[in-house]
Amino acid sequence: MRLLVTGGAGFIGANFVHSTVRDRPNVAVTVLDALTYAGSRESLAPVADDVRLVEGDITDAALVDTLVAESDAVVHFAAETHVDNALADPEPFLRSNVIGTFTVLEAVRRNDVRLHHVSTDEVYGDLPLDAKDRFTAETRYNPSSPYSSTKAAADLLVRSWVRSYGVRATISNCSNNYGPYQHVEKFIPRQITNVLTGRRPKLYGSGANVRDWIHVDDHNRAVWRVLTDGGLGRTYLIGADGERSNLAVMRAVLRLMDRDPDDFDHVTDRAGHDLRYAIDPSALRDELGWAPEHTEFDLGLAATIAWYRDNESWWGPMKDTAEAAYQEWGR
Ligand code: NAD
Ligand code: DAU
């Protein structure tokens, strides 16, 4: 199989490329990535000899068409992904997430190539903190932020290209990922690298907000299950029953790094901050037989902390810039 992976130099995409190269020797991987601030060649260094990396933009229709025409399938990860950046400047999110997905869709339509579109649980908005219900594929779209609304728009484009043009596509909406190669702007890597650089960890508001954590390798195994055996036109929710409050995650990071669990600052909350995300993954489990392998959050978190300790050369160069933005925002 010739597989085109957009955004393969970012966090989830790079982990996807690593595991694909390791586990699927019959797959020839091409990565298309604009190498924005969030993507880096270094994330693909361990597999540099095994994949083709094309530096380019998913809004470049001629380039995307050429690469799609050479492929049997596309896994589309490329996007602007950080909610705080979207609040500060939404324009790149419209361009990459909406126009970029449109460009990919037109290319797979012209060339009749299978597409898997990677999306997020944030398209469903949030749930009350005290409720027991979870998101399913039937939950109404209700995005809160410029990030999630552009991802929702992209999902709707995919659905309509399936219905109107018969494009062979699937969608997955996953919860919060953690693991190696995640940008230090995101919650878990930010706290780990704050400790490692002598800064104080930062918790938005009270920390009562709940996220449903999944290890990035479990997400990527689910993407492969959907790409291989998912029903065309279907949406699959990916989650690993990993609901935790931000305060609990913060304390776990500090405990695993031998710090006092209260050794952090409360900072100004994010505007429009979603309260709780929770995924019901039963369709994926029951129909496609997927189950998470990283079921002990503390073990996955400890391994992630060890990875950041051992790979300062990867994250060091981006840390000061990320913290300068947070300082400007008062977070
Ligand atoms: P990331 O920000 O770490 O990486 C995004 C990658 O896309 C980067 O390599 C960047 O250079 C590339 N990119 C951005 N705009 C581009 C463009 N116009 N053209 C080409 N490349 C471009 O993101 P991530 O966390 O790895 O997320 C990957 C995908 O998974 C996204 O679609 C995101 O919405 C989705 N997702 C993420 C999570 C999560 O917890 N991180 C959860 C669910 C879904
Ligand atoms: O749910 C999936 C989504 O998860 C993905 O679609 C997004 O691309 C990804 O960024 C992530 O979005 P979140 O906004 O949930 O992730 P983030 O890491 O920015 O923040 C996680 C939670 O932690 C959120 O409630 C805000 C809080 N937070 C974040 C940072 C950076 C803090 O309390 N302190 C921080 O320093």
Coordinates of C-alpha atoms and ligand atoms in Angstrom, one line a residue:
M1 CA 0.0 0.0 0.0
R2 CA 1.2 3.5 -0.9
L3 CA 0.0 5.7 2.0
L4 CA 0.0 9.5 2.1
V5 CA 0.0 10.9 5.6
T6 CA -0.7 14.6 5.9
G7 CA 0.6 16.2 9.1
G8 CA 3.0 13.3 9.6
A9 CA 5.6 15.5 11.2
G10 CA 3.3 16.6 14.1
F11 CA 2.6 14.8 17.3
I12 CA 0.1 12.1 16.4
G13 CA 1.2 11.9 12.8
A14 CA 4.8 11.2 13.6
N15 CA 3.9 8.5 16.1
F16 CA 1.6 7.0 13.4
V17 CA 4.4 7.0 10.9
H18 CA 6.8 5.4 13.4
S19 CA 4.5 2.6 14.3
T20 CA 3.5 2.1 10.6
V21 CA 7.1 1.8 9.6
R22 CA 7.8 -0.6 12.5
D23 CA 4.7 -2.8 12.1
R24 CA 3.7 -2.7 8.4
P25 CA 6.7 -3.3 6.1
N26 CA 4.4 -3.5 3.1
V27 CA 3.3 0.1 3.5
A28 CA 5.3 2.8 1.6
V29 CA 4.8 6.1 3.5
T30 CA 4.9 9.6 2.1
V31 CA 4.4 12.4 4.5
L32 CA 3.1 15.8 3.4
D33 CA 3.7 18.4 6.1
A34 CA 4.2 22.2 6.0
L35 CA 6.6 21.9 9.0
T36 CA 4.8 24.7 10.8
Y37 CA 5.9 25.6 14.3
A38 CA 4.1 22.3 15.4
G39 CA 5.9 20.0 13.0
S40 CA 9.5 19.1 12.7
R41 CA 11.9 16.9 10.7
E42 CA 13.4 15.7 14.0
S43 CA 10.2 14.0 14.9
L44 CA 10.7 11.7 11.9
A45 CA 14.5 11.3 12.3
P46 CA 14.2 7.7 13.6
V47 CA 12.4 6.7 10.3
A48 CA 14.1 9.2 8.0
D49 CA 15.4 6.4 5.7
D50 CA 12.1 4.7 5.5
V51 CA 9.7 7.4 4.5
R52 CA 9.5 10.2 2.0
L53 CA 8.9 13.6 3.6
V54 CA 7.5 16.3 1.3
E55 CA 7.6 19.8 2.8
G56 CA 4.4 21.4 1.5
D57 CA 1.0 22.8 2.3
I58 CA -2.3 20.9 2.2
T59 CA -3.9 24.0 0.6
D60 CA -1.5 23.7 -2.4
A61 CA -4.0 21.9 -4.7
A62 CA -1.5 21.0 -7.4
L63 CA 0.9 19.4 -5.0
V64 CA -1.8 17.6 -3.1
D65 CA -3.3 16.3 -6.3
T66 CA 0.1 15.0 -7.5
L67 CA 0.7 13.2 -4.2
V68 CA -2.8 11.8 -3.9
A69 CA -2.6 10.5 -7.4
E70 CA 0.5 8.4 -6.4
S71 CA -1.3 7.0 -3.3
D72 CA -3.7 4.1 -2.5
A73 CA -5.0 5.9 0.6
V74 CA -4.6 9.1 2.6
V75 CA -4.6 9.5 6.4
H76 CA -5.3 13.2 7.0
F77 CA -3.9 14.5 10.3
A78 CA -2.6 17.9 9.2
A79 CA -4.3 20.8 11.0
E80 CA -3.8 23.7 13.3
T81 CA -4.5 22.1 16.7
H82 CA -4.0 24.4 19.7
V83 CA -7.1 26.0 21.2
D84 CA -5.2 28.8 22.9
N85 CA -3.6 29.8 19.5
A86 CA -7.0 29.7 17.8
L87 CA -8.4 32.1 20.4
A88 CA -5.5 34.5 19.8
D89 CA -5.6 34.2 15.9
P90 CA -8.2 32.0 14.2
E91 CA -7.2 32.7 10.6
P92 CA -4.6 29.9 10.2
F93 CA -7.3 27.5 11.5
L94 CA -9.7 28.4 8.8
R95 CA -7.0 28.1 6.2
S96 CA -5.5 24.7 7.2
N97 CA -8.4 23.0 8.7
V98 CA -11.2 24.1 6.4
I99 CA -9.5 25.0 3.1
G100 CA -6.9 22.3 3.6
T101 CA -9.4 19.6 4.2
F102 CA -11.4 20.8 1.1
T103 CA -8.2 20.6 -0.9
V104 CA -7.6 17.0 0.2
L105 CA -11.2 16.1 -0.5
E106 CA -11.1 17.4 -4.0
A107 CA -7.9 15.5 -4.7
V108 CA -9.3 12.2 -3.4
R109 CA -12.5 12.8 -5.4
R110 CA -10.6 13.4 -8.6
N111 CA -8.3 10.4 -8.1
D112 CA -10.8 8.1 -6.4
V113 CA -8.5 7.5 -3.5
R114 CA -9.6 6.2 0.0
L115 CA -9.4 8.8 2.7
H116 CA -9.4 8.6 6.5
H117 CA -10.0 12.0 8.2
V118 CA -8.7 12.4 11.7
S119 CA -10.8 14.6 13.9
T120 CA -11.5 15.5 17.5
D121 CA -14.1 15.0 20.2
E122 CA -14.2 18.8 20.6
V123 CA -16.6 19.0 17.7
Y124 CA -19.3 17.9 20.1
G125 CA -18.7 20.8 22.5
D126 CA -18.7 19.9 26.2
L127 CA -20.6 17.9 28.7
P128 CA -21.6 19.0 32.3
L129 CA -19.1 18.0 34.9
D130 CA -21.7 16.1 37.0
A131 CA -23.3 14.1 34.2
K132 CA -22.6 10.5 33.3
D133 CA -23.4 10.7 29.6
R134 CA -20.7 10.5 26.9
F135 CA -20.3 11.5 23.3
T136 CA -21.4 9.1 20.6
A137 CA -21.5 9.4 16.8
E138 CA -25.1 10.6 17.2
T139 CA -24.2 13.5 19.5
R140 CA -25.1 16.9 17.9
Y141 CA -22.2 19.0 16.7
N142 CA -21.8 22.0 19.0
P143 CA -18.2 23.3 18.9
S144 CA -17.1 26.0 21.3
S145 CA -13.8 27.4 20.0
P146 CA -12.4 28.6 16.6
Y147 CA -10.3 25.4 16.6
S148 CA -13.2 23.0 17.2
S149 CA -15.5 24.9 14.8
T150 CA -13.0 24.6 12.0
K151 CA -12.6 20.8 12.7
A152 CA -16.4 20.5 12.8
A153 CA -16.6 22.3 9.4
A154 CA -13.9 19.9 8.0
D155 CA -15.9 16.9 9.3
L156 CA -19.1 18.2 7.6
L157 CA -17.2 18.7 4.3
V158 CA -16.0 15.1 4.5
R159 CA -19.6 13.8 5.2
S160 CA -21.0 15.8 2.2
W161 CA -18.2 14.7 -0.2
V162 CA -19.1 11.1 0.8
R163 CA -22.8 11.6 0.1
S164 CA -22.6 13.9 -2.9
Y165 CA -19.6 12.5 -4.7
G166 CA -19.3 9.0 -3.4
V167 CA -15.9 9.7 -1.9
R168 CA -14.6 6.7 0.0
A169 CA -14.0 8.2 3.4
T170 CA -14.2 7.5 7.1
I171 CA -13.9 9.9 10.0
S172 CA -12.6 9.4 13.6
N173 CA -13.1 11.7 16.5
C174 CA -10.6 11.1 19.3
S175 CA -10.2 12.4 22.8
N176 CA -7.0 14.0 24.3
N177 CA -3.8 12.2 23.4
Y178 CA -0.6 12.0 25.4
G179 CA 2.8 10.5 24.6
P180 CA 6.1 11.4 23.1
Y181 CA 6.7 14.1 20.5
Q182 CA 3.8 16.3 21.7
H183 CA 4.4 20.0 21.4
V184 CA 5.3 21.7 24.7
E185 CA 2.3 24.1 24.3
K186 CA -0.1 21.3 25.3
F187 CA -1.1 20.6 28.9
I188 CA 0.9 17.5 29.9
P189 CA 4.2 18.3 28.1
R190 CA 4.0 21.9 29.3
Q191 CA 3.9 20.9 32.9
I192 CA 6.6 18.3 32.5
T193 CA 9.0 20.7 30.8
N194 CA 8.1 23.5 33.2
V195 CA 9.4 21.3 36.0
L196 CA 12.4 20.3 34.0
T197 CA 13.3 23.9 33.2
G198 CA 12.7 25.2 36.8
R199 CA 9.3 26.9 35.9
R200 CA 6.2 26.5 37.9
P201 CA 3.4 24.3 36.4
K202 CA 0.3 26.2 35.4
L203 CA -3.3 25.1 35.9
Y204 CA -6.2 27.0 34.2
G205 CA -8.9 28.1 36.6
S206 CA -9.7 25.6 39.3
G207 CA -8.6 22.5 37.3
A208 CA -12.0 20.9 37.6
N209 CA -12.3 20.5 33.8
V210 CA -12.2 16.9 32.7
R211 CA -10.4 15.4 29.7
D212 CA -10.6 11.8 28.5
W213 CA -6.9 10.8 28.1
I214 CA -5.7 8.2 25.6
H215 CA -2.2 7.1 24.7
V216 CA -1.2 8.2 21.2
D217 CA -0.3 4.6 20.2
D218 CA -3.8 3.4 21.1
H219 CA -5.3 6.2 19.0
N220 CA -3.1 5.3 16.0
R221 CA -4.0 1.6 16.3
A222 CA -7.6 2.6 16.1
V223 CA -7.0 4.7 13.0
W224 CA -5.5 1.7 11.3
R225 CA -8.5 -0.4 12.3
V226 CA -10.8 2.1 10.8
L227 CA -8.7 2.6 7.7
T228 CA -8.6 -1.2 7.1
D229 CA -12.1 -2.3 8.2
G230 CA -14.2 0.8 8.9
G231 CA -17.5 1.2 7.0
L232 CA -17.2 3.8 4.3
G233 CA -19.0 7.0 5.3
R234 CA -19.0 6.1 8.9
T235 CA -17.8 8.1 11.9
Y236 CA -15.9 6.3 14.8
L237 CA -15.3 7.7 18.2
I238 CA -12.0 6.8 19.8
G239 CA -11.5 7.0 23.5
A240 CA -10.0 4.8 26.3
D241 CA -12.2 5.4 29.3
G242 CA -9.5 7.8 30.6
E243 CA -11.5 10.6 32.2
R244 CA -9.5 12.7 34.7
S245 CA -9.7 16.3 36.0
N246 CA -6.9 18.6 35.0
L247 CA -6.1 18.9 38.7
A248 CA -5.7 15.1 39.0
V249 CA -3.4 15.0 36.0
M250 CA -1.4 17.9 37.3
R251 CA -0.9 16.2 40.7
A252 CA 0.0 12.9 38.9
V253 CA 2.7 14.7 36.9
L254 CA 4.1 16.3 40.1
R255 CA 4.0 13.1 42.1
L256 CA 5.8 11.1 39.3
M257 CA 8.4 13.8 39.1
D258 CA 9.0 13.7 42.9
R259 CA 7.5 17.1 43.5
D260 CA 5.0 18.4 46.0
P261 CA 1.6 17.8 44.4
D262 CA 0.5 21.4 45.3
D263 CA 3.6 22.9 43.7
F264 CA 1.9 24.7 40.8
D265 CA 0.2 28.0 40.0
H266 CA -3.5 28.6 39.3
V267 CA -3.6 31.0 36.3
T268 CA -6.4 32.8 34.4
D269 CA -8.8 30.4 32.8
R270 CA -9.1 29.9 29.0
A271 CA -12.0 31.8 27.4
G272 CA -15.0 29.5 26.7
H273 CA -13.1 26.6 28.4
D274 CA -14.9 23.3 27.7
L275 CA -15.9 21.6 30.9
R276 CA -15.8 17.9 30.2
Y277 CA -15.1 15.6 27.3
A278 CA -16.0 11.9 27.4
I279 CA -16.1 9.3 24.6
D280 CA -18.3 6.2 24.3
P281 CA -16.0 4.0 22.1
S282 CA -18.4 1.0 22.0
A283 CA -18.8 1.0 18.2
L284 CA -15.0 0.8 17.7
R285 CA -14.7 -1.9 20.4
D286 CA -17.7 -4.0 19.4
E287 CA -17.6 -3.7 15.6
L288 CA -13.8 -3.4 14.9
G289 CA -12.5 -5.3 18.0
W290 CA -10.2 -2.5 19.1
A291 CA -9.2 -2.1 22.7
P292 CA -6.6 0.2 24.3
E293 CA -3.3 -1.4 25.4
H294 CA -2.2 1.5 27.6
T295 CA -4.8 1.1 30.3
E296 CA -2.6 2.2 33.2
F297 CA -2.5 6.0 32.9
D298 CA 0.3 6.3 35.5
L299 CA 2.5 3.9 33.5
G300 CA 2.0 5.8 30.3
L301 CA 2.5 9.1 32.0
A302 CA 5.7 7.9 33.7
A303 CA 7.0 6.8 30.3
T304 CA 6.1 10.1 28.7
I305 CA 7.9 12.0 31.5
A306 CA 11.0 9.8 30.9
W307 CA 10.8 10.6 27.2
Y308 CA 10.8 14.3 27.9
R309 CA 13.7 13.9 30.3
D310 CA 15.7 12.1 27.7
N311 CA 14.9 14.3 24.7
E312 CA 15.5 17.9 25.7
S313 CA 17.3 18.4 22.4
W314 CA 13.8 17.8 20.7
W315 CA 11.7 20.2 22.9
G316 CA 14.3 22.6 24.2
P317 CA 14.4 24.9 21.2
M318 CA 10.6 25.4 21.3
K319 CA 10.1 26.0 25.0
D320 CA 11.0 29.7 25.4
T321 CA 8.8 30.7 22.4
A322 CA 5.8 28.7 23.8
E323 CA 6.2 30.2 27.3
A324 CA 6.5 33.8 25.8
A325 CA 3.1 33.3 24.2
Y326 CA 1.6 32.1 27.5
Q327 CA 3.1 35.1 29.3
E328 CA 1.5 37.4 26.8
W329 CA -1.9 35.8 27.4
G330 CA -1.5 35.8 31.2
R331 CA -1.6 32.0 31.4
Ligands
NAD1 P1 0.1 18.9 15.9 O1 -0.2 20.3 16.0 O2 1.1 18.3 16.8 O3 0.6 18.5 14.4 C1 0.0 19.1 13.2 C2 0.9 18.8 12.0 O4 0.2 19.3 10.9 C3 2.2 19.6 12.1 O5 3.2 18.7 11.7 C4 2.0 20.7 11.2 O6 3.3 21.1 10.6 C5 1.1 20.1 10.1 N1 0.3 21.2 9.4 C6 -0.5 22.2 10.0 N2 -1.0 22.9 9.0 C7 -0.6 22.4 7.8 C8 -0.8 22.7 6.4 N3 -1.6 23.7 6.1 N4 -0.3 21.9 5.5 C9 0.5 20.8 5.8 N5 0.8 20.5 7.1 C10 0.2 21.3 8.1 O7 -1.3 18.1 15.9 P2 -1.7 16.7 16.6 O8 -1.9 16.9 18.0 O9 -0.7 15.7 16.1 O10 -3.1 16.4 15.9 C11 -3.1 15.8 14.6 C12 -4.6 15.6 14.2 O11 -5.3 14.9 15.2 C13 -5.3 17.0 14.0 O12 -6.2 16.9 12.9 C14 -6.1 17.1 15.3 O13 -7.3 17.9 15.1 C15 -6.4 15.7 15.6 N6 -6.6 15.3 17.1 C16 -5.7 15.7 18.0 C17 -5.9 15.3 19.3 C18 -4.9 15.6 20.4 O14 -5.1 15.3 21.5 N7 -3.7 16.1 20.1 C19 -7.0 14.5 19.7 C20 -8.0 14.3 18.7 C21 -7.7 14.6 17.4
DAU2 O1 -9.9 16.6 22.9 C1 -9.1 16.5 21.8 C2 -8.3 17.8 21.8 O2 -7.4 17.8 22.9 C3 -7.6 18.0 20.4 O3 -8.5 18.1 19.4 C4 -6.7 19.2 20.5 O4 -6.0 19.4 19.3 C5 -5.7 19.1 21.6 O5 -5.0 20.3 21.8 C6 -6.5 18.9 22.9 O6 -7.3 20.1 23.3 P1 -7.4 20.6 24.8 O7 -7.7 22.0 24.7 O8 -8.2 19.7 25.6 O9 -5.8 20.4 25.2 P2 -4.7 21.3 26.0 O10 -3.5 20.4 26.1 O11 -4.6 22.6 25.4 O12 -5.4 21.4 27.4 C7 -5.9 20.3 28.1 C8 -6.6 20.8 29.4 O13 -5.6 21.4 30.3 C9 -7.6 22.0 29.1 O14 -8.7 21.8 29.9 C10 -6.8 23.2 29.4 C11 -5.9 22.8 30.5 N1 -4.6 23.5 30.6 C12 -3.8 23.6 29.4 C13 -2.6 24.1 29.5 C14 -1.7 24.3 28.2 C15 -4.1 23.9 31.8 O15 -4.8 23.8 32.8 N2 -2.8 24.4 31.8 C16 -2.1 24.6 30.7 O16 -0.9 25.1 30.8

